[in-house]
Amino acid sequence: MSFGPPASIYTESAQSADKIRTRRRRRLLGGAAAVVAAAALVIGAVALWPASGDDPKNAAAEVKQASDEVRETHERTPSSPEGELSVQHNEEKLTSDTRYGPGLWATEKLAVRGVATRLEGYKIAPGYDETAWSLELDGHICATSRDMTADHRTAVVIQPPHSGASAGKGVCDEVVLVDLDTGKKLWQRKMPAADFAYVTNTNLALTKGVVAIAWGHGSVAYDMASGRKLWNTSTGAECQDQGYAGGRALLALVKCGQSGDATYRVQKLDARTGKPRWTYQVSKGVQGVYLPSADPPVLAVEAGDIDVTDLITLDGANGHRAATISMSGYEPLCGSVGLAGPYFGVLDKCPGLVVGQDRLYVMSKESTEIDQPADRIVAFDVEKGTTAGKFEGRPFQNVVPLRADGDDLVLYRRSIDTVQPAAVVAWNSRTDKETPYLLFHLPEDDEGALSDPERTQIAYEHGHVFFARREMERDDKEAKSPVLSVLGVGPAGLKH
């Protein structure tokens, strides 16, 4: 069986992509769309919640982590939720082709994102746009990790130019480790026997001291400190690693066979050796599997459908099934997420789903009723699979889960007009308590796209929320106008 290269995504029209993608979460706002929103970022409506000081539970000391562990942070409740613009960067000189922006990370001082063939760090400071550093890579970004280390390092896979037989085939066979504080390239390695690693099938994950990459026809892991190869799998084996989920553990998705006869298993690996510690065999007939979390282990499966039908939670100690949760009525958004194909590594990324230590939170499908909440986020007990609370959106104001923080879920709720702002909220499913973190308005022309997790990467870190477009395309009527790339909001009056 031959495996030809996919069409290059870097020359594909975004208009063409729009025709074949499914906009599952977009809808018209009807009469609400006639309300005039702020033309620029406007702050207000702080009185919708009472002012709150530091919450003792969130004022606890940060978890002490080794520098090479995947970063875990905890948020403090701000003294006031009033927000202000802290990052805004526009892409200049766009061509008529789509410019892709894979990857979004945030530290205390910088927002970092990938754009085409480079990584850029933007200073978090109100009032102006400042690029702290820009790192030109040796090719287009093919895959990113959702994580960084405690000392702010991450890795990307790139597509360098090739000569000879590999020329023009779009092979993604080099991995780069980068310091996100400085933009310095720490090491770069050529992946072994990666002739069939493409932007459509390459997945990348980080765990303590290890960078692991798989592309369905081979895999490799590197020591994070030195770039030394730790292990790799044979390209001729019947069963191949499709990709990994990282963080506190390393979870592998293994596929055996091809097409309709394929079967899957999930393995927890010893990250330094690649040897499995336990194996969970996925039922036959499943069409696809995603790994939204390695610890606790959570699988999102497509059982007889092209969409995720169920979540399966496993016991992290032995891999035994703990619970199965039906996704009927829910939108975990695993898979292509608004793009025309599974680009940049999708195996561990489900922007409609967040997994905490003993709760998982999933976004519901949208309601079409004008007087009903636009959607809701439902919490489930990871071990039992039972519902454990729900957070309702508001009419025309969708809610999106962003990250777990201890017992809290940090979520985003979109705005609707100049009166009802967008919000970042911490919600405790045990007590049903809501704590406002930020209140703000997004620019009117960009609000719809920025609030859609299929079109925009949304992240909350260190008291700031960041929005980074997955694709950027110029307006042909104003071809020379810059296009918004990334926007951040932080607490008003905070000294940076």
Short mmCIF file of C-alpha atoms in Angstrom, two decimals:
data_model
loop_
_atom_site.label_atom_id
_atom_site.label_comp_id
_atom_site.label_asym_id
_atom_site.label_seq_id
_atom_site.Cartn_x
_atom_site.Cartn_y
_atom_site.Cartn_z
CA MET A 1 0.00 0.00 0.00
CA SER A 2 1.42 3.38 -0.97
CA PHE A 3 1.23 6.50 1.12
CA GLY A 4 1.52 9.59 -1.02
CA PRO A 5 1.97 13.01 0.53
CA PRO A 6 -1.06 15.17 1.23
CA ALA A 7 -1.71 18.38 -0.64
CA SER A 8 0.22 21.22 0.93
CA ILE A 9 -1.91 23.17 3.39
CA TYR A 10 0.36 26.14 3.00
CA THR A 11 -0.97 27.00 -0.45
CA GLU A 12 -4.61 26.16 0.17
CA SER A 13 -7.14 28.95 -0.01
CA ALA A 14 -8.98 29.61 3.21
CA GLN A 15 -12.12 30.24 1.15
CA SER A 16 -11.83 26.75 -0.32
CA ALA A 17 -11.32 25.32 3.14
CA ASP A 18 -14.45 27.07 4.36
CA LYS A 19 -16.53 25.26 1.77
CA ILE A 20 -15.58 21.80 3.01
CA ARG A 21 -15.34 22.32 6.74
CA THR A 22 -18.33 21.98 9.06
CA ARG A 23 -19.06 25.01 11.22
CA ARG A 24 -20.83 23.06 13.92
CA ARG A 25 -20.86 25.83 16.44
CA ARG A 26 -21.69 28.95 14.44
CA ARG A 27 -25.18 30.40 14.39
CA LEU A 28 -26.89 33.67 13.63
CA LEU A 29 -27.70 35.90 16.56
CA GLY A 30 -30.91 37.19 14.98
CA GLY A 31 -32.08 40.40 16.56
CA ALA A 32 -29.18 40.42 18.97
CA ALA A 33 -26.81 41.02 16.06
CA ALA A 34 -28.37 44.45 15.59
CA VAL A 35 -27.07 45.60 18.94
CA VAL A 36 -24.05 47.84 18.37
CA ALA A 37 -20.98 46.55 20.17
CA ALA A 38 -17.83 48.47 20.97
CA ALA A 39 -15.56 49.03 18.00
CA ALA A 40 -12.51 48.58 20.18
CA LEU A 41 -11.86 46.72 23.38
CA VAL A 42 -14.27 48.15 25.98
CA ILE A 43 -14.30 47.32 29.65
CA GLY A 44 -17.36 47.52 31.80
CA ALA A 45 -20.25 45.91 33.65
CA VAL A 46 -18.07 45.04 36.61
CA ALA A 47 -21.09 45.46 38.84
CA LEU A 48 -22.59 42.26 37.45
CA TRP A 49 -20.61 40.44 40.16
CA PRO A 50 -19.64 41.67 43.60
CA ALA A 51 -15.99 42.55 44.01
CA SER A 52 -13.93 39.73 45.45
CA GLY A 53 -10.53 39.50 47.08
CA ASP A 54 -8.07 36.66 47.04
CA ASP A 55 -9.69 33.31 47.58
CA PRO A 56 -7.67 31.40 50.22
CA LYS A 57 -7.77 28.18 48.22
CA ASN A 58 -6.22 29.89 45.22
CA ALA A 59 -3.70 31.82 47.29
CA ALA A 60 -1.87 28.59 48.10
CA ALA A 61 1.74 28.32 47.05
CA GLU A 62 2.46 27.07 43.56
CA VAL A 63 3.16 23.38 43.21
CA LYS A 64 6.91 22.85 43.39
CA GLN A 65 7.97 21.32 40.09
CA ALA A 66 11.21 20.15 38.57
CA SER A 67 12.29 22.28 35.62
CA ASP A 68 11.68 19.47 33.10
CA GLU A 69 8.18 18.58 34.29
CA VAL A 70 5.19 19.72 32.27
CA ARG A 71 4.07 23.01 33.80
CA GLU A 72 1.11 23.18 36.16
CA THR A 73 -0.04 26.58 37.41
CA HIS A 74 -2.70 27.83 39.82
CA GLU A 75 -4.66 31.05 39.50
CA ARG A 76 -5.40 33.73 42.08
CA THR A 77 -8.71 35.54 42.26
CA PRO A 78 -8.13 39.14 41.16
CA SER A 79 -9.05 42.04 43.44
CA SER A 80 -11.25 43.33 40.60
CA PRO A 81 -12.38 41.56 37.43
CA GLU A 82 -12.14 44.69 35.32
CA GLY A 83 -9.99 43.86 32.32
CA GLU A 84 -7.83 45.77 29.88
CA LEU A 85 -6.02 45.01 26.66
CA SER A 86 -2.56 43.59 27.36
CA VAL A 87 -1.50 42.02 24.04
CA GLN A 88 -2.53 42.79 20.48
CA HIS A 89 -0.50 41.71 17.47
CA ASN A 90 -1.46 41.91 13.82
CA GLU A 91 -0.04 39.95 10.91
CA GLU A 92 1.34 42.18 8.16
CA LYS A 93 1.70 41.62 4.43
CA LEU A 94 -0.62 38.65 4.09
CA THR A 95 -0.90 37.05 0.67
CA SER A 96 -4.18 35.72 -0.69
CA ASP A 97 -3.25 32.33 0.75
CA THR A 98 -4.15 31.28 4.25
CA ARG A 99 -1.52 31.87 6.90
CA TYR A 100 -1.84 29.28 9.64
CA GLY A 101 -1.08 29.95 13.29
CA PRO A 102 -0.51 26.64 15.10
CA GLY A 103 0.37 26.76 18.78
CA LEU A 104 -0.33 29.16 21.64
CA TRP A 105 1.54 29.33 24.95
CA ALA A 106 1.66 31.93 27.73
CA THR A 107 4.15 32.64 30.50
CA GLU A 108 4.00 35.33 33.17
CA LYS A 109 5.56 37.87 30.79
CA LEU A 110 4.99 36.66 27.23
CA ALA A 111 2.33 35.32 24.91
CA VAL A 112 3.95 33.00 22.37
CA ARG A 113 2.46 31.65 19.19
CA GLY A 114 3.42 29.85 16.03
CA VAL A 115 2.86 31.50 12.66
CA ALA A 116 3.74 29.61 9.46
CA THR A 117 7.54 29.20 9.65
CA ARG A 118 8.29 31.04 12.88
CA LEU A 119 7.61 31.34 16.59
CA GLU A 120 7.09 34.76 18.14
CA GLY A 121 6.92 36.04 21.70
CA TYR A 122 4.84 39.12 22.48
CA LYS A 123 5.35 41.16 25.62
CA ILE A 124 2.36 41.28 27.96
CA ALA A 125 2.00 44.99 28.63
CA PRO A 126 -1.01 47.30 28.22
CA GLY A 127 -1.07 50.04 25.66
CA TYR A 128 1.24 48.86 22.92
CA ASP A 129 2.36 45.94 20.78
CA GLU A 130 5.90 44.76 21.38
CA THR A 131 7.49 41.67 19.85
CA ALA A 132 9.99 40.44 22.44
CA TRP A 133 11.55 37.91 20.06
CA SER A 134 11.01 36.15 16.76
CA LEU A 135 12.55 32.79 15.86
CA GLU A 136 12.58 31.85 12.19
CA LEU A 137 12.48 28.06 11.85
CA ASP A 138 13.88 25.99 8.98
CA GLY A 139 10.44 25.21 7.60
CA HIS A 140 6.71 25.33 8.23
CA ILE A 141 5.41 24.17 11.60
CA CYS A 142 3.81 20.71 11.26
CA ALA A 143 2.95 19.78 14.86
CA THR A 144 2.89 21.47 18.25
CA SER A 145 2.55 20.35 21.83
CA ARG A 146 -0.19 21.88 23.94
CA ASP A 147 2.26 21.91 26.88
CA MET A 148 5.45 23.55 28.05
CA THR A 149 7.87 22.67 30.84
CA ALA A 150 7.97 24.35 34.23
CA ASP A 151 10.90 26.44 32.98
CA HIS A 152 9.07 27.40 29.78
CA ARG A 153 10.43 25.10 27.07
CA THR A 154 8.37 23.46 24.35
CA ALA A 155 8.90 21.57 21.10
CA VAL A 156 7.59 21.81 17.54
CA VAL A 157 7.96 19.56 14.50
CA ILE A 158 8.84 21.34 11.26
CA GLN A 159 8.87 20.67 7.51
CA PRO A 160 12.32 21.64 6.21
CA PRO A 161 13.14 21.85 2.51
CA HIS A 162 14.18 18.52 0.99
CA SER A 163 16.17 17.60 -2.08
CA GLY A 164 16.21 14.55 -4.30
CA ALA A 165 13.40 12.00 -3.98
CA SER A 166 11.88 13.79 -0.99
CA ALA A 167 11.63 17.18 -2.69
CA GLY A 168 8.10 18.55 -2.75
CA LYS A 169 6.63 15.77 -0.63
CA GLY A 170 6.02 17.90 2.46
CA VAL A 171 7.86 15.60 4.86
CA CYS A 172 7.87 16.78 8.50
CA ASP A 173 11.01 15.15 9.85
CA GLU A 174 12.74 17.59 12.20
CA VAL A 175 11.92 18.45 15.81
CA VAL A 176 13.04 21.64 17.56
CA LEU A 177 13.15 22.41 21.30
CA VAL A 178 12.74 26.11 22.09
CA ASP A 179 13.12 28.32 25.18
CA LEU A 180 9.91 30.38 25.20
CA ASP A 181 11.39 33.05 27.48
CA THR A 182 14.16 33.98 25.06
CA GLY A 183 13.19 32.48 21.71
CA LYS A 184 16.45 30.53 21.69
CA LYS A 185 16.63 27.24 19.78
CA LEU A 186 18.01 24.73 22.29
CA TRP A 187 18.42 21.77 19.93
CA GLN A 188 17.16 20.43 16.61
CA ARG A 189 17.11 16.79 15.49
CA LYS A 190 16.21 14.90 12.33
CA MET A 191 13.64 12.20 13.09
CA PRO A 192 14.72 8.70 11.91
CA ALA A 193 12.90 7.08 8.96
CA ALA A 194 10.20 9.78 8.97
CA ASP A 195 9.55 9.66 5.21
CA PHE A 196 5.80 9.47 5.81
CA ALA A 197 5.53 12.08 8.55
CA TYR A 198 3.20 14.82 7.28
CA VAL A 199 1.32 17.76 8.73
CA THR A 200 -1.81 15.55 8.64
CA ASN A 201 -0.53 12.68 10.79
CA THR A 202 2.31 13.91 13.01
CA ASN A 203 1.61 14.22 16.75
CA LEU A 204 3.91 15.57 19.46
CA ALA A 205 3.76 15.37 23.27
CA LEU A 206 5.89 16.36 26.26
CA THR A 207 6.25 14.57 29.58
CA LYS A 208 8.89 14.81 32.30
CA GLY A 209 12.26 15.09 30.57
CA VAL A 210 11.01 13.58 27.29
CA VAL A 211 9.82 14.78 23.89
CA ALA A 212 7.85 12.09 21.99
CA ILE A 213 6.67 12.18 18.37
CA ALA A 214 4.66 9.67 16.32
CA TRP A 215 3.31 9.77 12.75
CA GLY A 216 1.51 6.47 12.26
CA HIS A 217 4.45 4.89 10.41
CA GLY A 218 7.06 5.31 13.10
CA SER A 219 7.85 7.13 16.33
CA VAL A 220 10.77 8.53 18.29
CA ALA A 221 11.48 9.98 21.73
CA TYR A 222 14.26 12.34 22.79
CA ASP A 223 15.85 13.35 26.06
CA MET A 224 14.66 16.89 26.67
CA ALA A 225 17.92 18.15 28.15
CA SER A 226 20.37 16.87 25.54
CA GLY A 227 18.32 15.98 22.47
CA ARG A 228 19.69 12.43 22.67
CA LYS A 229 17.44 9.79 21.10
CA LEU A 230 15.94 7.54 23.78
CA TRP A 231 13.97 5.07 21.66
CA ASN A 232 12.15 4.70 18.35
CA THR A 233 9.83 2.14 16.75
CA SER A 234 10.30 0.22 13.55
CA THR A 235 8.54 1.61 10.49
CA GLY A 236 7.67 -1.89 9.23
CA ALA A 237 5.76 -3.12 12.26
CA GLU A 238 2.13 -4.18 11.86
CA CYS A 239 1.08 -2.04 14.83
CA GLN A 240 2.24 1.58 14.98
CA ASP A 241 2.01 4.43 17.47
CA GLN A 242 -0.34 7.10 16.11
CA GLY A 243 0.58 9.67 18.72
CA TYR A 244 0.84 10.48 22.40
CA ALA A 245 -0.77 12.42 25.23
CA GLY A 246 1.70 13.90 27.68
CA GLY A 247 1.81 15.81 30.93
CA ARG A 248 2.22 13.84 34.15
CA ALA A 249 2.35 10.58 32.18
CA LEU A 250 2.87 9.41 28.59
CA LEU A 251 -0.06 7.67 26.92
CA ALA A 252 0.22 6.10 23.45
CA LEU A 253 -2.45 5.33 20.89
CA VAL A 254 -1.47 2.22 18.90
CA LYS A 255 -3.19 1.25 15.66
CA CYS A 256 -3.04 -2.25 14.16
CA GLY A 257 -4.12 -2.93 10.60
CA GLN A 258 -5.47 -0.57 7.96
CA SER A 259 -8.73 1.12 6.99
CA GLY A 260 -11.93 -0.63 8.09
CA ASP A 261 -10.06 -3.54 9.67
CA ALA A 262 -8.01 -1.38 12.02
CA THR A 263 -8.07 -1.95 15.77
CA TYR A 264 -6.74 0.29 18.52
CA ARG A 265 -5.14 -0.07 21.89
CA VAL A 266 -3.98 2.50 24.42
CA GLN A 267 -0.80 2.03 26.43
CA LYS A 268 0.79 3.84 29.32
CA LEU A 269 4.49 4.00 28.53
CA ASP A 270 7.67 4.30 30.49
CA ALA A 271 8.72 7.55 28.87
CA ARG A 272 12.47 6.83 29.08
CA THR A 273 12.30 3.38 27.45
CA GLY A 274 9.05 3.34 25.48
CA LYS A 275 8.02 0.07 27.13
CA PRO A 276 4.33 -0.31 28.05
CA ARG A 277 3.31 -0.47 31.69
CA TRP A 278 -0.25 -1.48 30.86
CA THR A 279 -2.46 -1.88 27.80
CA TYR A 280 -6.15 -1.15 27.25
CA GLN A 281 -7.71 -2.82 24.21
CA VAL A 282 -10.29 -0.61 22.51
CA SER A 283 -13.40 -2.44 21.30
CA LYS A 284 -13.54 -3.51 17.66
CA GLY A 285 -15.58 -1.30 15.37
CA VAL A 286 -14.28 1.97 16.79
CA GLN A 287 -13.40 4.26 13.87
CA GLY A 288 -11.10 6.65 15.70
CA VAL A 289 -9.60 7.43 19.11
CA TYR A 290 -8.32 10.64 20.72
CA LEU A 291 -6.37 11.04 23.97
CA PRO A 292 -7.50 14.27 25.67
CA SER A 293 -5.74 13.33 28.93
CA ALA A 294 -2.92 11.02 30.03
CA ASP A 295 -3.39 11.45 33.80
CA PRO A 296 -6.14 10.60 34.50
CA PRO A 297 -6.32 8.52 31.30
CA VAL A 298 -9.30 9.58 29.17
CA LEU A 299 -10.15 8.33 25.67
CA ALA A 300 -12.56 9.98 23.23
CA VAL A 301 -13.81 7.36 20.77
CA GLU A 302 -15.73 7.37 17.52
CA ALA A 303 -17.82 4.21 17.81
CA GLY A 304 -19.55 3.67 14.48
CA ASP A 305 -19.61 7.37 13.67
CA ILE A 306 -17.30 10.13 12.42
CA ASP A 307 -17.85 12.18 15.57
CA VAL A 308 -16.89 11.34 19.13
CA THR A 309 -19.64 9.14 20.57
CA ASP A 310 -18.22 8.30 24.00
CA LEU A 311 -15.57 9.17 26.54
CA ILE A 312 -13.87 6.26 28.29
CA THR A 313 -12.02 6.85 31.56
CA LEU A 314 -9.37 4.41 32.76
CA ASP A 315 -7.70 3.57 36.06
CA GLY A 316 -4.26 5.16 35.82
CA ALA A 317 -2.64 2.39 37.86
CA ASN A 318 -3.67 -0.61 35.73
CA GLY A 319 -5.52 0.66 32.64
CA HIS A 320 -8.83 -0.96 33.58
CA ARG A 321 -11.94 0.80 32.33
CA ALA A 322 -13.53 2.99 34.99
CA ALA A 323 -16.50 4.57 33.18
CA THR A 324 -18.06 5.23 29.79
CA ILE A 325 -19.77 8.58 29.22
CA SER A 326 -22.06 9.08 26.22
CA MET A 327 -21.34 12.21 24.20
CA SER A 328 -24.85 12.41 22.76
CA GLY A 329 -25.74 16.09 23.00
CA TYR A 330 -22.14 17.21 23.62
CA GLU A 331 -19.35 18.84 21.58
CA PRO A 332 -15.88 17.80 22.81
CA LEU A 333 -14.50 19.12 19.49
CA CYS A 334 -11.85 16.48 19.01
CA GLY A 335 -10.38 16.24 15.53
CA SER A 336 -9.83 18.78 12.78
CA VAL A 337 -11.31 21.73 14.72
CA GLY A 338 -12.29 24.17 12.01
CA LEU A 339 -9.49 23.36 9.58
CA ALA A 340 -9.82 21.49 6.30
CA GLY A 341 -7.84 18.55 7.68
CA PRO A 342 -6.28 17.11 10.84
CA TYR A 343 -3.38 19.54 10.86
CA PHE A 344 -0.68 20.28 13.47
CA GLY A 345 -1.34 17.28 15.74
CA VAL A 346 -4.93 16.75 16.90
CA LEU A 347 -4.71 13.51 18.86
CA ASP A 348 -4.54 15.13 22.31
CA LYS A 349 -6.43 18.37 21.59
CA CYS A 350 -10.18 18.64 22.24
CA PRO A 351 -11.06 22.32 22.85
CA GLY A 352 -14.60 21.48 23.95
CA LEU A 353 -13.32 19.19 26.73
CA VAL A 354 -11.18 19.78 29.84
CA VAL A 355 -9.98 17.01 32.15
CA GLY A 356 -9.09 17.66 35.79
CA GLN A 357 -7.87 15.21 38.42
CA ASP A 358 -11.30 13.81 39.34
CA ARG A 359 -13.69 15.78 37.12
CA LEU A 360 -13.99 16.24 33.39
CA TYR A 361 -15.92 19.08 31.79
CA VAL A 362 -17.49 18.95 28.36
CA MET A 363 -19.31 21.54 26.28
CA SER A 364 -22.86 20.78 25.14
CA LYS A 365 -24.21 21.25 21.66
CA GLU A 366 -25.77 24.62 20.97
CA SER A 367 -29.42 25.31 21.61
CA THR A 368 -31.42 26.90 18.80
CA GLU A 369 -34.03 28.32 21.20
CA ILE A 370 -33.77 32.10 21.57
CA ASP A 371 -34.89 32.12 25.22
CA GLN A 372 -32.61 29.24 26.30
CA PRO A 373 -28.92 29.23 27.27
CA ALA A 374 -26.78 29.07 24.14
CA ASP A 375 -25.03 26.03 25.59
CA ARG A 376 -23.75 24.65 28.90
CA ILE A 377 -20.72 22.92 30.38
CA VAL A 378 -21.41 19.68 32.23
CA ALA A 379 -19.07 18.18 34.82
CA PHE A 380 -18.66 14.41 35.14
CA ASP A 381 -17.03 12.33 37.83
CA VAL A 382 -13.99 10.74 36.18
CA GLU A 383 -14.15 7.50 38.16
CA LYS A 384 -17.93 6.95 38.15
CA GLY A 385 -18.93 8.68 34.91
CA THR A 386 -21.88 10.34 36.66
CA THR A 387 -22.85 14.00 36.20
CA ALA A 388 -21.43 16.30 38.86
CA GLY A 389 -22.93 19.70 38.03
CA LYS A 390 -23.51 22.02 35.09
CA PHE A 391 -22.72 25.61 34.23
CA GLU A 392 -25.34 27.32 32.08
CA GLY A 393 -24.47 29.82 29.41
CA ARG A 394 -26.86 32.64 28.62
CA PRO A 395 -29.03 33.29 25.57
CA PHE A 396 -26.59 34.02 22.71
CA GLN A 397 -23.65 33.80 25.14
CA ASN A 398 -21.84 30.49 24.68
CA VAL A 399 -19.53 29.09 27.31
CA VAL A 400 -16.27 27.26 26.53
CA PRO A 401 -14.13 25.25 29.01
CA LEU A 402 -10.51 26.44 29.10
CA ARG A 403 -8.58 24.61 31.84
CA ALA A 404 -8.86 22.89 35.21
CA ASP A 405 -7.37 24.59 38.28
CA GLY A 406 -7.65 22.38 41.35
CA ASP A 407 -11.37 21.96 42.07
CA ASP A 408 -12.25 24.79 39.69
CA LEU A 409 -12.92 24.94 35.98
CA VAL A 410 -11.76 28.12 34.29
CA LEU A 411 -14.18 28.93 31.46
CA TYR A 412 -14.89 31.64 28.91
CA ARG A 413 -18.31 33.16 28.23
CA ARG A 414 -18.71 35.30 25.11
CA SER A 415 -20.26 38.77 25.07
CA ILE A 416 -23.43 39.86 23.32
CA ASP A 417 -23.50 43.67 23.44
CA THR A 418 -21.96 46.64 25.22
CA VAL A 419 -23.93 45.83 28.37
CA GLN A 420 -23.18 42.14 28.81
CA PRO A 421 -19.42 41.67 28.51
CA ALA A 422 -17.38 38.60 27.83
CA ALA A 423 -16.12 36.92 30.97
CA VAL A 424 -13.56 34.49 32.28
CA VAL A 425 -15.06 32.69 35.26
CA ALA A 426 -13.86 30.09 37.75
CA TRP A 427 -16.60 27.58 38.53
CA ASN A 428 -16.53 25.01 41.31
CA SER A 429 -18.77 22.09 40.37
CA ARG A 430 -18.92 20.87 43.97
CA THR A 431 -20.27 24.11 45.43
CA ASP A 432 -21.68 25.62 42.21
CA LYS A 433 -19.81 28.81 43.11
CA GLU A 434 -18.87 31.23 40.33
CA THR A 435 -15.92 33.57 40.73
CA PRO A 436 -15.33 36.28 38.08
CA TYR A 437 -11.76 36.57 36.88
CA LEU A 438 -12.08 39.00 33.96
CA LEU A 439 -14.86 41.08 32.36
CA PHE A 440 -14.23 42.73 28.99
CA HIS A 441 -15.45 43.29 25.43
CA LEU A 442 -13.65 42.07 22.34
CA PRO A 443 -13.43 44.17 19.16
CA GLU A 444 -16.78 43.98 17.39
CA ASP A 445 -15.47 42.85 14.01
CA ASP A 446 -13.46 39.99 15.52
CA GLU A 447 -15.66 38.89 18.43
CA GLY A 448 -17.44 36.07 16.58
CA ALA A 449 -14.26 34.40 15.36
CA LEU A 450 -12.31 34.98 18.58
CA SER A 451 -15.07 33.42 20.70
CA ASP A 452 -15.28 30.28 18.56
CA PRO A 453 -12.89 27.53 19.80
CA GLU A 454 -12.96 25.97 16.34
CA ARG A 455 -11.49 29.09 14.77
CA THR A 456 -9.44 30.42 17.67
CA GLN A 457 -7.13 29.00 20.31
CA ILE A 458 -8.18 30.38 23.72
CA ALA A 459 -5.94 30.09 26.80
CA TYR A 460 -5.99 31.49 30.33
CA GLU A 461 -2.75 31.76 32.30
CA HIS A 462 -1.49 33.99 35.12
CA GLY A 463 -4.60 36.14 35.19
CA HIS A 464 -4.69 36.78 31.43
CA VAL A 465 -6.85 35.36 28.66
CA PHE A 466 -5.38 35.03 25.16
CA PHE A 467 -7.07 34.57 21.79
CA ALA A 468 -5.02 33.39 18.80
CA ARG A 469 -6.60 32.80 15.39
CA ARG A 470 -5.99 29.35 13.89
CA GLU A 471 -6.02 30.84 10.38
CA MET A 472 -5.41 34.33 9.09
CA GLU A 473 -6.51 35.55 5.67
CA ARG A 474 -6.44 39.03 4.26
CA ASP A 475 -9.52 40.93 3.20
CA ASP A 476 -9.22 41.20 -0.59
CA LYS A 477 -11.00 44.57 -0.45
CA GLU A 478 -8.31 45.86 1.90
CA ALA A 479 -5.40 43.69 0.86
CA LYS A 480 -2.76 45.77 2.63
CA SER A 481 -4.57 45.94 5.96
CA PRO A 482 -3.03 43.97 8.85
CA VAL A 483 -4.98 40.98 10.17
CA LEU A 484 -5.45 40.31 13.88
CA SER A 485 -3.27 37.41 14.99
CA VAL A 486 -3.35 37.33 18.79
CA LEU A 487 -5.11 39.36 21.47
CA GLY A 488 -4.78 39.23 25.24
CA VAL A 489 -6.70 40.74 28.16
CA GLY A 490 -5.46 41.08 31.74
CA PRO A 491 -6.49 42.79 34.98
CA ALA A 492 -6.80 46.56 34.68
CA GLY A 493 -4.15 48.53 36.53
CA LEU A 494 -1.84 45.54 37.00
CA LYS A 495 1.80 46.53 36.75
CA HIS A 496 3.73 44.35 34.29
#
